[in-house]
Tab-separated table of C-alpha atoms in Angstrom:
chain	number	residue	atom	x	y	z
A	1	MET	CA	66.315	-56.468	4.149
A	2	ASN	CA	63.832	-59.100	4.987
A	3	THR	CA	59.953	-58.613	4.133
A	4	ARG	CA	58.914	-58.038	7.794
A	5	ARG	CA	61.549	-55.446	8.453
A	6	HIS	CA	60.731	-53.590	5.040
A	7	LEU	CA	56.698	-53.433	5.693
A	8	LEU	CA	57.742	-52.092	9.376
A	9	LEU	CA	59.774	-49.393	8.104
A	10	ALA	CA	57.431	-48.602	5.181
A	11	ALA	CA	54.443	-48.079	7.805
A	12	VAL	CA	56.851	-46.189	10.154
A	13	ALA	CA	57.652	-43.851	7.230
A	14	ALA	CA	54.088	-43.236	6.273
A	15	ALA	CA	53.172	-42.565	10.105
A	16	ILE	CA	55.909	-40.094	10.253
A	17	SER	CA	55.579	-38.319	7.048
A	18	PHE	CA	59.304	-37.545	7.490
A	19	SER	CA	62.025	-36.947	5.372
A	20	ALA	CA	65.695	-36.794	6.569
A	21	TYR	CA	66.733	-34.819	3.909
A	22	ALA	CA	64.317	-31.922	4.564
A	23	LYS	CA	64.621	-32.095	8.126
A	24	ASP	CA	64.946	-28.950	10.227
A	25	PRO	CA	68.334	-29.106	11.994
A	26	LYS	CA	66.594	-27.881	15.285
A	27	GLU	CA	63.835	-30.513	14.932
A	28	ILE	CA	64.142	-33.472	17.193
A	29	VAL	CA	61.819	-36.396	16.205
A	30	ILE	CA	61.507	-38.658	19.464
A	31	GLY	CA	59.501	-42.183	19.385
A	32	THR	CA	57.992	-43.771	22.395
A	33	SER	CA	55.170	-45.744	23.583
A	34	SER	CA	51.752	-44.443	24.002
A	35	GLY	CA	51.222	-43.616	27.612
A	36	PRO	CA	53.456	-42.185	30.497
A	37	TYR	CA	56.779	-42.089	28.825
A	38	ALA	CA	55.075	-39.804	25.908
A	39	ASP	CA	53.469	-37.764	28.901
A	40	GLN	CA	56.930	-37.540	30.242
A	41	ILE	CA	58.150	-35.939	27.083
A	42	LYS	CA	55.079	-33.935	26.762
A	43	LEU	CA	55.087	-32.496	30.367
A	44	GLY	CA	58.652	-32.172	31.012
A	45	ILE	CA	61.256	-32.797	28.298
A	46	LYS	CA	59.509	-30.906	25.454
A	47	PRO	CA	59.107	-27.518	27.232
A	48	ILE	CA	62.762	-27.715	28.364
A	49	LEU	CA	64.101	-28.257	24.964
A	50	GLU	CA	61.821	-25.785	23.256
A	51	LYS	CA	63.214	-22.927	25.408
A	52	GLN	CA	66.503	-23.805	23.788
A	53	GLY	CA	64.879	-23.430	20.136
A	54	TYR	CA	64.214	-26.908	19.364
A	55	LYS	CA	60.994	-28.136	17.919
A	56	ILE	CA	60.028	-31.341	19.253
A	57	LYS	CA	57.984	-34.114	17.279
A	58	LEU	CA	56.574	-36.984	19.014
A	59	VAL	CA	55.758	-40.128	17.246
A	60	GLU	CA	53.965	-42.824	19.297
A	61	PHE	CA	54.264	-46.755	18.795
A	62	ASN	CA	52.023	-49.430	20.040
A	63	ASP	CA	55.082	-52.113	19.942
A	64	TYR	CA	58.592	-52.682	21.043
A	65	ILE	CA	59.966	-53.490	17.442
A	66	GLN	CA	59.211	-50.628	14.980
A	67	PRO	CA	60.818	-47.818	17.153
A	68	ASN	CA	64.544	-49.283	17.207
A	69	TYR	CA	64.076	-50.029	13.437
A	70	ALA	CA	63.093	-46.245	12.917
A	71	LEU	CA	65.989	-44.969	15.219
A	72	ALA	CA	68.246	-46.740	13.176
A	73	GLU	CA	67.145	-45.783	9.734
A	74	GLY	CA	67.034	-42.369	10.805
A	75	SER	CA	63.306	-41.744	10.802
A	76	LEU	CA	63.957	-40.990	14.596
A	77	ASP	CA	66.608	-39.229	16.374
A	78	ALA	CA	65.668	-40.938	19.778
A	79	ASN	CA	63.218	-42.933	21.139
A	80	VAL	CA	61.922	-43.748	24.807
A	81	PHE	CA	60.406	-46.974	25.736
A	82	GLN	CA	62.810	-49.911	26.646
A	83	HIS	CA	65.606	-50.817	29.054
A	84	ILE	CA	69.404	-51.628	28.738
A	85	ILE	CA	69.028	-55.357	28.338
A	86	TYR	CA	66.308	-55.308	25.604
A	87	LEU	CA	68.421	-52.495	23.695
A	88	THR	CA	71.573	-54.583	23.822
A	89	LYS	CA	69.712	-57.855	22.678
A	90	PHE	CA	67.772	-55.945	19.924
A	91	SER	CA	70.748	-54.293	18.832
A	92	THR	CA	72.947	-57.202	18.865
A	93	ASP	CA	70.250	-59.607	16.989
A	94	HIS	CA	69.737	-57.149	14.188
A	95	LYS	CA	72.871	-55.373	13.777
A	96	LEU	CA	71.723	-51.934	14.835
A	97	ALA	CA	74.154	-49.474	16.082
A	98	LEU	CA	71.918	-48.042	18.774
A	99	SER	CA	73.232	-46.776	22.365
A	100	GLU	CA	71.743	-45.750	25.692
A	101	LEU	CA	71.870	-41.825	26.249
A	102	VAL	CA	70.310	-41.278	29.726
A	103	LYS	CA	68.131	-43.182	32.323
A	104	ILE	CA	64.764	-41.935	32.915
A	105	PRO	CA	62.046	-42.331	35.595
A	106	THR	CA	60.400	-46.017	35.278
A	107	ALA	CA	57.146	-47.217	35.960
A	108	PRO	CA	57.703	-51.051	37.279
A	109	ILE	CA	56.377	-54.368	36.124
A	110	ALA	CA	53.928	-55.579	38.373
A	111	ILE	CA	50.998	-58.226	38.950
A	112	TYR	CA	47.443	-56.994	38.266
A	113	SER	CA	44.018	-58.598	38.592
A	114	LYS	CA	40.457	-57.837	38.203
A	115	LYS	CA	39.216	-61.307	39.640
A	116	HIS	CA	41.173	-61.431	42.747
A	117	LYS	CA	41.962	-59.170	45.630
A	118	SER	CA	45.048	-61.006	46.858
A	119	LEU	CA	48.074	-63.408	45.583
A	120	ASN	CA	46.907	-65.716	48.397
A	121	GLU	CA	43.880	-66.620	46.032
A	122	VAL	CA	46.104	-68.684	43.600
A	123	LYS	CA	45.031	-72.350	43.157
A	124	ASP	CA	45.488	-75.192	40.739
A	125	GLY	CA	44.796	-73.959	37.229
A	126	THR	CA	45.049	-70.323	37.881
A	127	THR	CA	45.793	-68.301	34.549
A	128	VAL	CA	48.689	-65.829	34.487
A	129	ALA	CA	49.643	-63.769	31.660
A	130	LEU	CA	52.971	-62.354	31.217
A	131	PRO	CA	55.016	-60.854	28.412
A	132	ASN	CA	56.266	-62.798	25.657
A	133	ASP	CA	59.380	-61.104	24.733
A	134	PRO	CA	62.427	-62.755	26.449
A	135	THR	CA	63.712	-59.868	28.766
A	136	ASN	CA	60.315	-58.996	30.335
A	137	GLN	CA	59.328	-62.482	30.524
A	138	ALA	CA	62.469	-63.330	32.620
A	139	ARG	CA	61.303	-60.855	35.089
A	140	ALA	CA	58.075	-62.074	35.498
A	141	LEU	CA	59.461	-65.728	36.062
A	142	VAL	CA	61.584	-64.659	38.447
A	143	LEU	CA	58.883	-62.977	40.481
A	144	LEU	CA	56.922	-66.126	39.993
A	145	ASP	CA	59.542	-68.008	41.554
A	146	GLN	CA	60.076	-65.618	44.382
A	147	LEU	CA	56.238	-66.066	45.196
A	148	GLY	CA	56.678	-69.572	45.275
A	149	TRP	CA	54.233	-70.350	42.328
A	150	ILE	CA	57.081	-71.963	40.436
A	151	LYS	CA	60.661	-73.043	40.952
A	152	LEU	CA	63.492	-72.246	38.342
A	153	ARG	CA	66.411	-74.413	37.981
A	154	GLY	CA	69.153	-73.582	40.333
A	155	LYS	CA	71.548	-72.055	38.039
A	156	THR	CA	69.142	-70.026	35.857
A	157	ASP	CA	70.554	-66.556	35.009
A	158	PRO	CA	67.777	-64.130	36.116
A	159	ILE	CA	68.002	-61.969	33.376
A	160	LYS	CA	67.759	-64.754	30.794
A	161	ALA	CA	65.167	-66.834	32.379
A	162	SER	CA	62.486	-68.500	30.228
A	163	GLU	CA	59.766	-71.093	30.326
A	164	ARG	CA	62.509	-73.795	29.625
A	165	ASP	CA	63.940	-72.887	33.113
A	166	ILE	CA	60.974	-74.193	34.971
A	167	ALA	CA	62.117	-77.143	37.162
A	168	ALA	CA	58.419	-77.323	38.860
A	169	ASN	CA	55.191	-76.016	38.488
A	170	ILE	CA	54.463	-75.729	42.254
A	171	LYS	CA	51.039	-74.032	42.119
A	172	LYS	CA	50.116	-75.668	38.885
A	173	ILE	CA	49.537	-72.560	37.186
A	174	LYS	CA	48.710	-71.713	33.347
A	175	LEU	CA	51.087	-69.384	31.557
A	176	LEU	CA	49.739	-67.348	29.037
A	177	PRO	CA	52.702	-65.245	27.063
A	178	LEU	CA	51.268	-62.106	25.186
A	179	GLU	CA	52.742	-59.002	23.373
A	180	ALA	CA	53.290	-56.568	26.274
A	181	ALA	CA	50.540	-54.191	24.833
A	182	GLN	CA	47.817	-56.848	25.005
A	183	LEU	CA	48.475	-57.622	28.906
A	184	PRO	CA	46.070	-54.988	30.170
A	185	ARG	CA	43.265	-56.614	28.054
A	186	SER	CA	44.284	-60.114	29.263
A	187	LEU	CA	42.625	-59.302	32.682
A	188	GLN	CA	39.273	-59.801	31.283
A	189	ASP	CA	40.008	-63.388	31.065
A	190	ALA	CA	43.360	-64.267	33.085
A	191	ASP	CA	43.425	-64.435	36.893
A	192	TYR	CA	46.353	-62.396	37.143
A	193	ALA	CA	48.719	-60.447	34.630
A	194	PHE	CA	52.154	-59.029	34.715
A	195	ILE	CA	52.081	-55.694	33.065
A	196	ASN	CA	54.834	-53.245	32.280
A	197	GLY	CA	54.108	-50.073	33.919
A	198	ASN	CA	53.663	-48.076	30.859
A	199	TYR	CA	51.011	-50.233	29.382
A	200	ALA	CA	49.381	-50.267	32.895
A	201	LEU	CA	49.189	-46.655	32.848
A	202	ALA	CA	48.190	-46.213	29.462
A	203	SER	CA	45.021	-48.573	29.895
A	204	GLY	CA	43.757	-46.794	33.055
A	205	LEU	CA	45.325	-49.009	35.662
A	206	LYS	CA	47.037	-47.456	38.859
A	207	LEU	CA	50.730	-48.496	39.975
A	208	LYS	CA	49.246	-48.441	43.544
A	209	ASP	CA	46.555	-51.014	42.689
A	210	ALA	CA	49.048	-53.601	41.883
A	211	LEU	CA	49.112	-56.812	44.001
A	212	LEU	CA	53.047	-57.118	43.582
A	213	THR	CA	55.429	-54.548	42.266
A	214	GLU	CA	58.995	-55.188	41.104
A	215	LYS	CA	61.581	-53.413	42.576
A	216	ILE	CA	63.396	-51.982	39.681
A	217	SER	CA	67.196	-52.817	39.289
A	218	PRO	CA	69.592	-50.612	37.139
A	219	ALA	CA	69.199	-53.213	34.319
A	220	TYR	CA	65.416	-52.558	33.984
A	221	ALA	CA	65.415	-48.639	34.476
A	222	ASN	CA	64.023	-47.578	30.928
A	223	LEU	CA	66.168	-45.191	28.838
A	224	VAL	CA	66.481	-42.837	26.042
A	225	ALA	CA	68.290	-44.560	22.867
A	226	ILE	CA	70.003	-42.929	20.054
A	227	ARG	CA	72.095	-43.740	17.186
A	228	THR	CA	75.529	-44.575	18.386
A	229	ALA	CA	77.038	-42.123	15.986
A	230	ASP	CA	74.978	-39.243	17.582
A	231	LYS	CA	75.961	-39.845	21.246
A	232	ASP	CA	78.212	-36.846	21.232
A	233	LYS	CA	76.178	-34.407	19.099
A	234	GLN	CA	74.642	-31.396	20.761
A	235	PHE	CA	71.008	-32.403	20.436
A	236	ALA	CA	71.830	-35.733	22.341
A	237	ARG	CA	73.659	-33.792	24.826
A	238	ASP	CA	70.838	-31.294	25.498
A	239	ILE	CA	67.963	-34.304	26.101
A	240	ALA	CA	70.302	-35.930	28.397
A	241	ALA	CA	70.524	-32.469	30.197
A	242	ALA	CA	66.783	-32.003	30.244
A	243	TYR	CA	66.173	-35.458	31.803
A	244	ARG	CA	69.101	-34.775	34.558
A	245	SER	CA	67.516	-31.476	35.147
A	246	ARG	CA	65.855	-30.002	38.307
A	247	GLU	CA	63.170	-28.894	36.279
A	248	PHE	CA	62.269	-32.332	35.079
A	249	LEU	CA	62.618	-33.704	38.545
A	250	ALA	CA	59.756	-31.227	39.747
A	251	VAL	CA	57.649	-32.711	36.773
A	252	THR	CA	58.508	-36.196	38.004
A	253	ASP	CA	57.321	-35.427	41.658
A	254	LYS	CA	54.233	-33.777	40.358
A	255	TYR	CA	53.132	-36.088	37.773
A	256	PHE	CA	55.008	-39.224	38.334
A	257	PRO	CA	55.160	-39.921	41.972
A	258	ASP	CA	55.213	-43.732	42.179
A	259	TYR	CA	58.014	-44.266	39.587
A	260	ALA	CA	61.464	-45.397	40.426
A	261	LYS	CA	63.484	-42.249	40.041
A	262	THR	CA	66.968	-42.340	38.196
A	263	ASP	CA	70.583	-42.057	39.938
A	264	ASP	CA	70.746	-38.530	38.612
A	265	GLN	CA	67.335	-37.583	40.370
A	266	LEU	CA	68.113	-39.168	43.431
A	267	ALA	CA	71.410	-37.151	43.742
A	268	LEU	CA	69.590	-33.799	43.073
A	269	GLU	CA	67.246	-34.743	45.730
A	270	LYS	CA	70.409	-35.297	48.042
A	271	ALA	CA	71.941	-32.074	47.106
A	272	LYS	CA	68.687	-29.948	47.925
């Protein structure tokens, strides 16, 4: 185990104060990022599972690294913060046996600004902050290409696009790659910033205030991740059922109206 990973896991263990050997079999420990996905659990999923006799413990993280290590090591039973592309790459790169359980309503990545009221105000030297993790950075670069601010190489895979794939910087913008959680703060200095929906909402921004919003594809819909070995266990089936329930659909409609709904929720709406 490398030193960085060891320190991360030690920090997680200290924050959670959780022993796998003393765990109540009806307790489910879920890790998530602070903000809307934690709120989805608190307002919708936790009440549903508690009615079934579960005790739900929520652990909030401020990065995209620790939750997957904590899940793989057993400190968490599930986590909620990522999409399948990120989960697949992270699990492969770090040899973790993690799997998707169920999709969840997702707040899209979007462009925000505190300095400009329109994207038409772009000019030479405009600064654009964007995520520094590969999968979310690719989403931002594809949107910049669609805007005509940059030009990506012709055969660029949109899921794997990086700064190396920029063939032309048409608007001569300055890209500022930052950790996703830091992007809301970048609005104080950058002209524009691509911000993941959960961090935008957690910082007080409103989805409707975005200057451009990504139309979410299934590849970028967020999900509940679990250990692959737990996929068929009862607690996992109950978590999935909670997210697919009409009760949670009602919570989504009330508290998360601007989110991209899951296929399960859209099917429920059609069946009304």
